CSV table of C-alpha atoms in Angstrom, one decimal:
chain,number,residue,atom,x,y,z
A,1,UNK,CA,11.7,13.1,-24.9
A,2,UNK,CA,11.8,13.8,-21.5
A,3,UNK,CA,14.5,11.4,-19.2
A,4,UNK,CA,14.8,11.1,-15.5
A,5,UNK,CA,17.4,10.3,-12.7
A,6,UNK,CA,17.9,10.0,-9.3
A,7,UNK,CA,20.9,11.5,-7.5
A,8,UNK,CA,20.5,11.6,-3.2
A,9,UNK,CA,17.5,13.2,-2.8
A,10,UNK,CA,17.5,15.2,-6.2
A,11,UNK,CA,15.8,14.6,-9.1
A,12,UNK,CA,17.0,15.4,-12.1
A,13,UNK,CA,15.4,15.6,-15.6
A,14,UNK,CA,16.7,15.9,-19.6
A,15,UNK,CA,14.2,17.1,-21.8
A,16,UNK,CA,15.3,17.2,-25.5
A,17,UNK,CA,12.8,17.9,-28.1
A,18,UNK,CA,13.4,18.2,-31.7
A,19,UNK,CA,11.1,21.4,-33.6
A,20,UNK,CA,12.2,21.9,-37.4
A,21,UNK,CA,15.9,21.6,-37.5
A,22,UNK,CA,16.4,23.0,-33.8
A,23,UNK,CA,17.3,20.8,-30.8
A,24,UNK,CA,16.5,22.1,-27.4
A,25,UNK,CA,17.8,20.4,-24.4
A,26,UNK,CA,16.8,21.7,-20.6
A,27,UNK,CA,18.8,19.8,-17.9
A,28,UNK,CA,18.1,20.8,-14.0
A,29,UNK,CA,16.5,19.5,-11.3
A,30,UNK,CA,13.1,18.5,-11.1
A,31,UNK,CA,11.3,22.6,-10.1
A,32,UNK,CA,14.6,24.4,-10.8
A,33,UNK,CA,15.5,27.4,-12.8
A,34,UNK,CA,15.4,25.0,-16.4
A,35,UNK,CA,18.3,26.5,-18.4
A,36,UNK,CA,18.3,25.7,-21.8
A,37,UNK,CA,20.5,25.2,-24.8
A,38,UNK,CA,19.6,25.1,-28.4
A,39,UNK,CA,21.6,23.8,-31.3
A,40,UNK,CA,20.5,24.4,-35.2
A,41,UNK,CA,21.4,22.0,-37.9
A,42,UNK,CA,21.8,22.1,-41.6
A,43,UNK,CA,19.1,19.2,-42.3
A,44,UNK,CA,16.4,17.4,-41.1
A,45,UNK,CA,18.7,14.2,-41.5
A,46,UNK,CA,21.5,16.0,-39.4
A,47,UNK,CA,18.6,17.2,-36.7
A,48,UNK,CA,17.3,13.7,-36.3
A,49,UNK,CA,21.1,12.4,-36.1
A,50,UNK,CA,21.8,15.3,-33.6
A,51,UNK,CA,18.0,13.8,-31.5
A,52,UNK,CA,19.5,10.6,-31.2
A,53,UNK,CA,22.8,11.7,-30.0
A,54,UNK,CA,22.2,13.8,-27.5
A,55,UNK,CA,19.4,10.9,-26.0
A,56,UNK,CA,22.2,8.5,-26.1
A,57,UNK,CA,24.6,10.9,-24.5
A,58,UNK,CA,21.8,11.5,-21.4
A,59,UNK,CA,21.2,7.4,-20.9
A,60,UNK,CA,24.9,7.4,-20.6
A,61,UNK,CA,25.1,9.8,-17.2
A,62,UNK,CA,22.1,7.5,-16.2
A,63,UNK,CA,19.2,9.1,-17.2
A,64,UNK,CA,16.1,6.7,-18.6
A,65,UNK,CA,12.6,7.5,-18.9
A,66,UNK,CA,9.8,7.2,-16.0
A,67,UNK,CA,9.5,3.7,-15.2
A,68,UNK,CA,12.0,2.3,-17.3
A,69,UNK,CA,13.8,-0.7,-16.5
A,70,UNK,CA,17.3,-1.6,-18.5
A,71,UNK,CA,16.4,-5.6,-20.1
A,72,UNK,CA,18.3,-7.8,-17.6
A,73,UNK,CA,21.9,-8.4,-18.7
A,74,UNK,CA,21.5,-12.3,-19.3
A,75,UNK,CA,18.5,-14.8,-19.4
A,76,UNK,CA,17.4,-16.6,-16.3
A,77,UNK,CA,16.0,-20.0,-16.5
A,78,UNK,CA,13.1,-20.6,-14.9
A,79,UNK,CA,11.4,-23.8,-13.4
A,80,UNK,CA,8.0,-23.4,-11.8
A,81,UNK,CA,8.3,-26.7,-9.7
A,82,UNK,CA,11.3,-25.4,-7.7
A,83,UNK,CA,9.9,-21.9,-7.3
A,84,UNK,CA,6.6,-23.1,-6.3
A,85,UNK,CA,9.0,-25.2,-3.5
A,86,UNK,CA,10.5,-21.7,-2.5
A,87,UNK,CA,7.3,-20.4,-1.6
A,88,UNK,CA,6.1,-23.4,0.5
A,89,UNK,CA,9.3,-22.8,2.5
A,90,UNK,CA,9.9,-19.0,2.4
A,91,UNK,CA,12.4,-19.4,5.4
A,92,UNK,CA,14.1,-22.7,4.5
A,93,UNK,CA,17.6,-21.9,2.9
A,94,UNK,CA,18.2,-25.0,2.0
A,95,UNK,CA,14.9,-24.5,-0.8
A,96,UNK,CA,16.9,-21.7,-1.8
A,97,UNK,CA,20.2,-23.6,-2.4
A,98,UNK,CA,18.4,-26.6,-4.1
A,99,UNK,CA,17.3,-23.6,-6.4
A,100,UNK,CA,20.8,-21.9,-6.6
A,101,UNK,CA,22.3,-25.7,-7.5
A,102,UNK,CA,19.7,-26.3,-10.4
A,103,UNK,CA,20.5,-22.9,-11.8
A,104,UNK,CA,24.2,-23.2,-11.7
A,105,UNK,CA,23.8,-26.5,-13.3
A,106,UNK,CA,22.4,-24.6,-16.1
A,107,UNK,CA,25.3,-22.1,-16.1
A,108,UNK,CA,23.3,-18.8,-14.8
A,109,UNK,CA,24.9,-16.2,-12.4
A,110,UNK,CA,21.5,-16.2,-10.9
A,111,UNK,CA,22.1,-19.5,-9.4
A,112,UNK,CA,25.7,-17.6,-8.0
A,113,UNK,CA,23.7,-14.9,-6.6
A,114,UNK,CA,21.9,-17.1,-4.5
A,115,UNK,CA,24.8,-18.9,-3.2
A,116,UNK,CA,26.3,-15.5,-2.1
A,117,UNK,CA,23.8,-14.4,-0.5
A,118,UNK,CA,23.6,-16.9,2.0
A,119,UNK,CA,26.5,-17.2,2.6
A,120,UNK,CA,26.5,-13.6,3.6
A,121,UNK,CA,28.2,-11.9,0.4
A,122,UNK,CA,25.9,-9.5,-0.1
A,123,UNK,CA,27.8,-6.9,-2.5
A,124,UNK,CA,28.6,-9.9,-4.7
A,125,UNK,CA,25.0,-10.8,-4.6
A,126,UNK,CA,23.6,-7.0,-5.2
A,127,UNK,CA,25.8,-6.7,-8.0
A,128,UNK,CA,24.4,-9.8,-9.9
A,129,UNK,CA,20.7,-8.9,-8.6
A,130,UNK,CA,21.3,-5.7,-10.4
A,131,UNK,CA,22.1,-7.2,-13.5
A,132,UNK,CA,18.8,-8.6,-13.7
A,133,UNK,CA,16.3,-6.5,-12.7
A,134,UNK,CA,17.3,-2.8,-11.2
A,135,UNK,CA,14.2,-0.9,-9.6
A,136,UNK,CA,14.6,2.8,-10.2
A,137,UNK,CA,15.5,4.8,-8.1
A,138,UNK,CA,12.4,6.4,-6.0
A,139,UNK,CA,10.4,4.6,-7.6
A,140,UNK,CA,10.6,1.3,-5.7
A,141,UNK,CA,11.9,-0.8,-3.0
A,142,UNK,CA,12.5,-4.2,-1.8
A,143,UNK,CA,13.5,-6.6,1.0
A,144,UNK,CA,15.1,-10.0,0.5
A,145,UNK,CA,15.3,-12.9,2.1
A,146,UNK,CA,18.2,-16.3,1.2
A,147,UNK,CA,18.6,-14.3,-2.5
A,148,UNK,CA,15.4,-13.6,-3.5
A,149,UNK,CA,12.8,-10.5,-3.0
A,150,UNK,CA,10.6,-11.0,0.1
A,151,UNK,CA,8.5,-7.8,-0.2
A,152,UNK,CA,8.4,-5.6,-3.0
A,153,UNK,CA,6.6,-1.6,-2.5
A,154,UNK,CA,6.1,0.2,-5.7
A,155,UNK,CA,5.9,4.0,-5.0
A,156,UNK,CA,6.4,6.4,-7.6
A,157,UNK,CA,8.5,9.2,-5.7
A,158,UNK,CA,11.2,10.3,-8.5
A,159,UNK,CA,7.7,12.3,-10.6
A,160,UNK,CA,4.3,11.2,-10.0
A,161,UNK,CA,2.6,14.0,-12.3
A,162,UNK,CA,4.2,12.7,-14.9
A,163,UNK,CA,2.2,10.2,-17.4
A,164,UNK,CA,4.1,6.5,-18.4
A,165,UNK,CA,3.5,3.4,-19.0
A,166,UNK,CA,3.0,2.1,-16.2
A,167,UNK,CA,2.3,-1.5,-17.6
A,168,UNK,CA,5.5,-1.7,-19.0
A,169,UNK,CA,7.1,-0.8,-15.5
A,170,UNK,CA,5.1,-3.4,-13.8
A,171,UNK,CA,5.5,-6.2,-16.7
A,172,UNK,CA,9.4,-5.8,-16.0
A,173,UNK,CA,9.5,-6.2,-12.6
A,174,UNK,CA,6.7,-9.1,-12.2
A,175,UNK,CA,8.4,-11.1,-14.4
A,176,UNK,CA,11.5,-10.7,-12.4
A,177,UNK,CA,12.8,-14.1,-11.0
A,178,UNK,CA,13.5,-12.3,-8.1
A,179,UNK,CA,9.8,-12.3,-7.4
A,180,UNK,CA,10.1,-16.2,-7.3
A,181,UNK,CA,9.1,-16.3,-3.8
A,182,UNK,CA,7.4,-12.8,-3.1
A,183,UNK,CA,5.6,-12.8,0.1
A,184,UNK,CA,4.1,-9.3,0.1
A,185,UNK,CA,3.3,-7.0,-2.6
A,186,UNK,CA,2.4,-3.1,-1.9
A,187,UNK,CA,1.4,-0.7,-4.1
A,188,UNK,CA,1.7,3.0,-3.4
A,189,UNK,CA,0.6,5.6,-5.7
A,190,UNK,CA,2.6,5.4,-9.2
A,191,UNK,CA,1.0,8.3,-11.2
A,192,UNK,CA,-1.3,11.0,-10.1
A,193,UNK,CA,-4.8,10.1,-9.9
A,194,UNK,CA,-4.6,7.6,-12.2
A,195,UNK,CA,-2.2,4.3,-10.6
A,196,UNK,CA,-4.5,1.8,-12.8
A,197,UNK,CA,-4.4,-0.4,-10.0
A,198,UNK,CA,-6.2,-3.2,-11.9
A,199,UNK,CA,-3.8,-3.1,-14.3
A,200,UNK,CA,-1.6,-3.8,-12.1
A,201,UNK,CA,-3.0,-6.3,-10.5
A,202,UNK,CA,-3.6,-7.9,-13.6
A,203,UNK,CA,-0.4,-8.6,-14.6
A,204,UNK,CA,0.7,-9.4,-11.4
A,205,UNK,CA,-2.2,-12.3,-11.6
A,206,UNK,CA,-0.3,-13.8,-14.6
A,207,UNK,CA,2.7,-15.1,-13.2
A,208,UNK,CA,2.5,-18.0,-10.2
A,209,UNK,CA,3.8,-16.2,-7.0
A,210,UNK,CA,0.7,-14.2,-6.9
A,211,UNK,CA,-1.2,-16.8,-6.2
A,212,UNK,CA,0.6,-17.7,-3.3
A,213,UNK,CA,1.1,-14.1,-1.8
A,214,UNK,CA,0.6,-13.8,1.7
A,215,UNK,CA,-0.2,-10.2,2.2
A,216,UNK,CA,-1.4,-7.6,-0.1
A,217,UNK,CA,-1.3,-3.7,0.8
A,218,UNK,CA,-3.0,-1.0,-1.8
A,219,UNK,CA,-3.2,2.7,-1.2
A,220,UNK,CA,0.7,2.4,0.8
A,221,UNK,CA,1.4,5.7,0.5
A,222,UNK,CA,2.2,6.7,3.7
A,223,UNK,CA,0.3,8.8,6.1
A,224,UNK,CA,2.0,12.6,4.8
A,225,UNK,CA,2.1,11.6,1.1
A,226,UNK,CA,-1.1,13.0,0.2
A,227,UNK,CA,-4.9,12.8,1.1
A,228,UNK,CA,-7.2,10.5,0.6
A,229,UNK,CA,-9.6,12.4,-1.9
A,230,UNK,CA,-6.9,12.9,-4.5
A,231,UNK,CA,-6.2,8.8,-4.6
A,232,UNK,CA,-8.4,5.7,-5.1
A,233,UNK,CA,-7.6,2.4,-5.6
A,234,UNK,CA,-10.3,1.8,-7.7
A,235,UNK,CA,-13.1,-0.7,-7.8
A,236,UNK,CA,-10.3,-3.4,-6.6
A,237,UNK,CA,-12.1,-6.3,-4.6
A,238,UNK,CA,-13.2,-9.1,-7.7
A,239,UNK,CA,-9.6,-8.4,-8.8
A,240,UNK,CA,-7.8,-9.1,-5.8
A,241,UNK,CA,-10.0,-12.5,-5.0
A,242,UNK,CA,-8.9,-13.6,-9.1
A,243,UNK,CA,-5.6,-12.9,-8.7
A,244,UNK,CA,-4.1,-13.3,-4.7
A,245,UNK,CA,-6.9,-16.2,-3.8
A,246,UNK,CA,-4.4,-17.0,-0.8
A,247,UNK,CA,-4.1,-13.7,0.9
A,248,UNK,CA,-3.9,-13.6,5.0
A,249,UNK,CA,-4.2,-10.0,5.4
A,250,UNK,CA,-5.2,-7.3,3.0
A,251,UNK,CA,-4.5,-3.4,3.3
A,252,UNK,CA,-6.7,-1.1,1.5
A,253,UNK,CA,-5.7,2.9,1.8
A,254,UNK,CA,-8.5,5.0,-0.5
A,255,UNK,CA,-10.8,7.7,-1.3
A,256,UNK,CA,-12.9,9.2,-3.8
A,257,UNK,CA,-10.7,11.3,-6.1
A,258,UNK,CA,-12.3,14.7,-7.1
A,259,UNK,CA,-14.5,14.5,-10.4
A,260,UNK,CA,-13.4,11.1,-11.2
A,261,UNK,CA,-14.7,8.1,-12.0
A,262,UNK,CA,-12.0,5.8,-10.0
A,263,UNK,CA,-14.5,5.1,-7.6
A,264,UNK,CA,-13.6,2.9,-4.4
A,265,UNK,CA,-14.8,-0.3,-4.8
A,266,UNK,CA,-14.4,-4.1,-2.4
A,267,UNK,CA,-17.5,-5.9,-3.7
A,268,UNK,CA,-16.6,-9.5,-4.4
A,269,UNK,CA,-14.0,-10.2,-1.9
A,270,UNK,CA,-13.8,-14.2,-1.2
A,271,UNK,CA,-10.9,-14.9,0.4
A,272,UNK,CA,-11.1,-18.3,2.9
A,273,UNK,CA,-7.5,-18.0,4.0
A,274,UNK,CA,-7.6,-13.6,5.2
A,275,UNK,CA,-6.8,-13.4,8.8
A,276,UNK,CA,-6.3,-9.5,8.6
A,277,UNK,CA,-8.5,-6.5,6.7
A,278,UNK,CA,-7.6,-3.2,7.5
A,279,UNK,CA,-9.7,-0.4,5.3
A,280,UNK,CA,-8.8,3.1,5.6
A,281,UNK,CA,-10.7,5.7,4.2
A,282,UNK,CA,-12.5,8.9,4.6
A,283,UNK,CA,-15.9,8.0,2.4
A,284,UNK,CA,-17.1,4.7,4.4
A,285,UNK,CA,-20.4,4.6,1.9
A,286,UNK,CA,-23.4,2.1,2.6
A,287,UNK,CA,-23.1,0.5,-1.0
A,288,UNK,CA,-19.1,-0.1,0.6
A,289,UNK,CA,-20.0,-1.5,4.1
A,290,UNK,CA,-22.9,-3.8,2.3
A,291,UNK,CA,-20.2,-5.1,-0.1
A,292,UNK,CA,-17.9,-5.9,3.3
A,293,UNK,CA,-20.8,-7.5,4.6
A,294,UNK,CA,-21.3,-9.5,2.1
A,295,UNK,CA,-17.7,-10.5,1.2
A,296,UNK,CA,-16.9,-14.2,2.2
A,297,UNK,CA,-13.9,-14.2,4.8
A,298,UNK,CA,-14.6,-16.8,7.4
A,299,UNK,CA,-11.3,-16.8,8.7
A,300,UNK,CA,-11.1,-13.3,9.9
A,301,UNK,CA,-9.5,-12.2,12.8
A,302,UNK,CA,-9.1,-8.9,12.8
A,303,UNK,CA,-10.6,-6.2,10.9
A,304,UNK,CA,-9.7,-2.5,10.8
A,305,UNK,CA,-12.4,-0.2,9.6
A,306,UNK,CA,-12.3,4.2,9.1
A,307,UNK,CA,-15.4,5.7,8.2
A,308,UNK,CA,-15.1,9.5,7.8
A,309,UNK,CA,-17.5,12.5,7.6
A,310,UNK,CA,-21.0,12.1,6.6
A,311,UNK,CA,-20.3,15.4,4.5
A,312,UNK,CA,-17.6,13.7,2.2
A,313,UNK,CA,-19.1,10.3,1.8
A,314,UNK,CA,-19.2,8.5,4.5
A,315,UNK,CA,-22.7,7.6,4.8
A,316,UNK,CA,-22.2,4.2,5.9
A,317,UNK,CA,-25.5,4.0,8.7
A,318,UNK,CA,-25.8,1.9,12.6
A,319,UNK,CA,-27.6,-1.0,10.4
A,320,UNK,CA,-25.3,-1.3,7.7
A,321,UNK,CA,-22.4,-2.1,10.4
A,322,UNK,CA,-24.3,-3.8,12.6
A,323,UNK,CA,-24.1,-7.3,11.0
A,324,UNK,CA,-19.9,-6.8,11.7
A,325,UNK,CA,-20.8,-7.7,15.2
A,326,UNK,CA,-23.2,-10.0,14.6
A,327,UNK,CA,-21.3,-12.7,15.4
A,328,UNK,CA,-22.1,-14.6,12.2
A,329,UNK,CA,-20.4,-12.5,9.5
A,330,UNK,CA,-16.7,-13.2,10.7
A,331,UNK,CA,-17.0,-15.9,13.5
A,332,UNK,CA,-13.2,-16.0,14.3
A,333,UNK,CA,-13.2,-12.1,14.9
A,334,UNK,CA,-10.8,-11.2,18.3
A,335,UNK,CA,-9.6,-7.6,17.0
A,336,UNK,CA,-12.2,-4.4,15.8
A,337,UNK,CA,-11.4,-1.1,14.6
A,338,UNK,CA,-14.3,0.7,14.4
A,339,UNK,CA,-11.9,4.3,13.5
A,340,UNK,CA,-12.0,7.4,12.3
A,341,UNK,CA,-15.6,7.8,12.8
A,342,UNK,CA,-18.3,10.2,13.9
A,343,UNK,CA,-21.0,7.2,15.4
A,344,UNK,CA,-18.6,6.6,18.0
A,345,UNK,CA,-20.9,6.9,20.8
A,346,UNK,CA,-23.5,5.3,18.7
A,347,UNK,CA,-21.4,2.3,18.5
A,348,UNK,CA,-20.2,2.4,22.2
A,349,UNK,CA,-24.0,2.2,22.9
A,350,UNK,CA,-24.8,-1.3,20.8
A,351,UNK,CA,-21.3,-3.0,20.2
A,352,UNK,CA,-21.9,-4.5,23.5
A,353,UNK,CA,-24.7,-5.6,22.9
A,354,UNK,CA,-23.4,-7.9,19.9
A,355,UNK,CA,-22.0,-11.7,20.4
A,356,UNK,CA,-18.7,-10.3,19.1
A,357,UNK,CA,-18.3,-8.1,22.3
A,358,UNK,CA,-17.9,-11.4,24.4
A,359,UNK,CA,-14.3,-12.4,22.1
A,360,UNK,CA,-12.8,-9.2,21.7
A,361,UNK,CA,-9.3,-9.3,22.3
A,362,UNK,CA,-8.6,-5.3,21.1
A,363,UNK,CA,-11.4,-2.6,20.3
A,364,UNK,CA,-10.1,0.1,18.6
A,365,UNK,CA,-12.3,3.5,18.5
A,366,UNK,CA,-8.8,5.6,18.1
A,367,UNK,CA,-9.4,8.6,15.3
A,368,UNK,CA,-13.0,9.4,15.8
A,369,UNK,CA,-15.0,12.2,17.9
A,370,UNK,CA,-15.1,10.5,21.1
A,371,UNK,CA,-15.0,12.7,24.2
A,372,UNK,CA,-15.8,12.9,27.9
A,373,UNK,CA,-19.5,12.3,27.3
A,374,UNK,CA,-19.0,8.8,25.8
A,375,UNK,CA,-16.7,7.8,28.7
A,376,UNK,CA,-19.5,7.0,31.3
A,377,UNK,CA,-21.4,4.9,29.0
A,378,UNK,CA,-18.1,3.2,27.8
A,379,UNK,CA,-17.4,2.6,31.5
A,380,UNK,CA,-20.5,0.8,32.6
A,381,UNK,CA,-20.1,-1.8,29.6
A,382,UNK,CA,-16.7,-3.1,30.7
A,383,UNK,CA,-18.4,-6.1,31.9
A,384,UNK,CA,-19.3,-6.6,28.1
A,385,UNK,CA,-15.9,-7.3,26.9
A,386,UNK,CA,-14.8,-10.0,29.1
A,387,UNK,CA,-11.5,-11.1,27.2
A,388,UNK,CA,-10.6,-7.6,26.4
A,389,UNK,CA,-7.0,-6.9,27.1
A,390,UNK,CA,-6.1,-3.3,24.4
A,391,UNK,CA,-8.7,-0.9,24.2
A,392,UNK,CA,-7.1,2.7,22.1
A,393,UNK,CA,-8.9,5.7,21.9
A,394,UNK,CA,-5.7,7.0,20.6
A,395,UNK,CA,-5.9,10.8,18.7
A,396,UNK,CA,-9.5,11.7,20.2
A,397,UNK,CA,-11.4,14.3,22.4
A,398,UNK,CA,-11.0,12.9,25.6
A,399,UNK,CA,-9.7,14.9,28.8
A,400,UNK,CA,-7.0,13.3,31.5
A,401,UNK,CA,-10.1,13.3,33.5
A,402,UNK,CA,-11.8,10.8,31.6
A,403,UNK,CA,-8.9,8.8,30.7
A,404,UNK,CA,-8.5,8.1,34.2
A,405,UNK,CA,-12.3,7.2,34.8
A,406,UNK,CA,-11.7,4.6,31.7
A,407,UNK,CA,-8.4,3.2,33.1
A,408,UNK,CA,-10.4,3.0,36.3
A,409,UNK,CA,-13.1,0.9,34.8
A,410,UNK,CA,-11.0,-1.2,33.0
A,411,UNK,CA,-8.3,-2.0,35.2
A,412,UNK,CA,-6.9,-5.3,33.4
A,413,UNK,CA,-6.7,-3.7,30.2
A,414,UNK,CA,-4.0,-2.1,28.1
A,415,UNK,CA,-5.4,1.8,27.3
A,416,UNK,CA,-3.9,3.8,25.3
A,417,UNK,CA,-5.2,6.9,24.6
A,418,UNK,CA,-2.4,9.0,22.9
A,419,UNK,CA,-2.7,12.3,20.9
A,420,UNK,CA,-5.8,13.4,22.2
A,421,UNK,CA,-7.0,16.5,20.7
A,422,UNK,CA,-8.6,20.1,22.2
A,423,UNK,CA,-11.5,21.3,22.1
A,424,UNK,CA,-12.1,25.6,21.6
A,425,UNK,CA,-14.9,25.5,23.9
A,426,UNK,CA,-14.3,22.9,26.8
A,427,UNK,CA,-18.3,22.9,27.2
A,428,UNK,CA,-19.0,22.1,24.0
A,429,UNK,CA,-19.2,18.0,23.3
A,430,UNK,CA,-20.4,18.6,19.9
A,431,UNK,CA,-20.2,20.4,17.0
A,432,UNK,CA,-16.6,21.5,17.5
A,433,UNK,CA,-15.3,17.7,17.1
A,434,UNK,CA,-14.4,16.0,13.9
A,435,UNK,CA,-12.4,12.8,13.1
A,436,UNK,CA,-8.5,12.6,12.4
A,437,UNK,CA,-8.9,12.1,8.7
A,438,UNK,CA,-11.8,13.8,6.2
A,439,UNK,CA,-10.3,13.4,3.0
């Protein structure tokens, strides 16, 4: 059996296995030297007794397998009227209280916990919270608002090539009554190429917060954690309309994972309430951008889209995006990220040209291979956007030269045009360029 902890920023493992009559146990850190020490007994009986022992002894320093959560200390009742109140008033303490005063009328700490952590107590409040449900240690984190959990990220950072039960991890923590009144969920990568993100967002679907969830974020894993191509979230999008039918803005982070059939999927998205979809990725396909274009997300205001290289994926084509800026597809549309992308200059050429140019707010084309030789033609459509105030072309190919021309043309927007990169050959506006993200 193989145990983990947390200490700082170590990680520390016990890995006691039982062969014949021998016990070997290995205790370091996680990638250290691995010393071991191996103890012989007289019988299989006295082996097995000497297995459980030294298992027992390890849980005692605080060691517990990947993903395991200790059974909360002592049963919390639950009533689903009062926690449905919670999340129809996320920032009214006094929900909270009327919570806290039902549960200490039923004698439960968790009631107590409550009450001390509006009134500010918060050690006495952490050390209850503990006793019911204690994330491990790198392997998720929380906020809280009035007592309970406000957002909750899972990301497996204690040992992510390791294989668990991830199921079990997850049916322990949703079931938390912390998660009464969870507002937003993210998920970051839990095991190596293999998170089982519909799994997880199964069993998240069974308990009632989820329906009510205001904001969903898959793929969080942060922007150094690792690339795209060696995570997907999976065919995802009828599994997020089941479960979180409320959502008002989505996050999706994900690629194509080498030789693997966790493909990347957001057909059947039908969310009436989504104000916000942001889609990162480095394989934009055409079976992906006809499944956005045909999700059903009439209240859409902004939408975030990266595309990628053609060679990895991102095949995605002018008419396949087209509809985006149709002005039918999201009517209430005031924000567009068109990112990451090497039809920059194609779109610069017919966004304008779309109803939805005339009720942009913000155009982002940051992260693509725009360079001087779209700025003229971005320049003489300014006109286009006449309720434009943020235009980014952050982390492209363009000079100081050009910035200047575009600040020029667009004098009563907000440009920013940070990181931009440099090309090898100054005369080249071509073949040198690629976008910020390929895989």
């Amino acid at each position: 059996m193989k145990l983990w902890r947390a200490r700082g920023k170590k990680t520390e493992y016990a890995d006691i296995k039982l062969e014949g009559k021998t016990l070997t146990t290995v205790t370091d850190e996680s990638w250290g030297a691995r010393p071991t020490k191996k103890k012989s007994f007289k019988t299989p009986a006295l082996a097995k007794a000497g297995l459980e022992a030294a298992i027992a002894q390890q849980r005692t320093l605080g060691f517990r397998e990947l993903g395991e959560i200790d059974p909360p200390a002592f049963e919390v009742p639950r009533d689903a009227g009062l926690e449905a109140e919670l999340r129809k008033h996320r920032d009214d303490p006094a929900a909270y209280l009327v919570y806290a005063d039902w549960l200490q009328g039923k004698g439960s700490k968790f009631g107590e916990m409550i009450v001390f952590a509006n009134r500010k107590k918060q050690k006495a409040a952490a050390a209850i919270a503990a006793r019911v449900c204690a994330l491990p240690p790198k392997m998720g984190t929380v906020t809280w608002r009035h007592g309970l959990w406000s957002t909750l990220h899972l990301q497996n950072e204690l040992e992510w090539t390791e294989s668990f039960d991830i199921l079990r991890f997850v049916k322990a923590v949703f079931s938390s009554p912390l998660c009464a009144a969870l507002e937003e969920l993210k998920l970051g990568i839990l095991q190596w190429e293999n998170s089982e993100q519909n799994v997880v967002l199964a069993e998240a679907g069974k308990h009632a917060w989820a329906k009510d969830l205001l904001r969903l974020r898959l793929g969080d894993v942060g922007d150094a954690r690792v690339d795209m191509d060696h995570h997907s979230v999976g065919d995802v999008g009828k599994a997020i309309t089941k479960h979180f039918p409320n959502l008002q803005s989505l996050f999706m982070r994900s690629g194509d994972v080498y030789g693997s059939n966790s493909l990347f999927g957001i057909a059947g998205l039908d969310l009436p309430k989504l104000k916000e979809l942001t889609i990162e990725t480095c394989a934009m396909s055409r079976k992906r951008m006809k499944s956005l274009a045909a999700a059903k997300l009439p209240a859409l205001e902004r939408l975030i889209i990266w595309f990628g290289e053609r060679e990895r994926g991102a095949n995605a084509t002018l008419a396949d995006v087209m509809p985006v800026w149709d002005g039918k597809l999201f009517p209430r549309l005031r924000h567009l990220g068109l990112c990451n992308t090497e039809l920059v200059l194609d779109f610069i050429r017919l966004l304008p040209e779309g109803k939805i140019a005339k009720q942009l707010v913000s155009l982002d084309l940051s992260k693509g291979t725009l360079g001087d030789d779209g700025i003229p033609e971005l320049c003489e459509v300014a006109a286009k956007f006449p309720v434009l105030e943020a235009l980014c072309i952050d982390d492209s190919w363009v000079t100081p030269a050009g910035i200047k021309a575009l600040k020029k043309a667009y004098p009563r927007v907000k440009i920013s045009a940070k990181d931009q990169q440099e090309l090898v050959d100054p005369e080249d506006y071509g073949s040198d360029r690629y976008v910020s993200v390929s895989e």
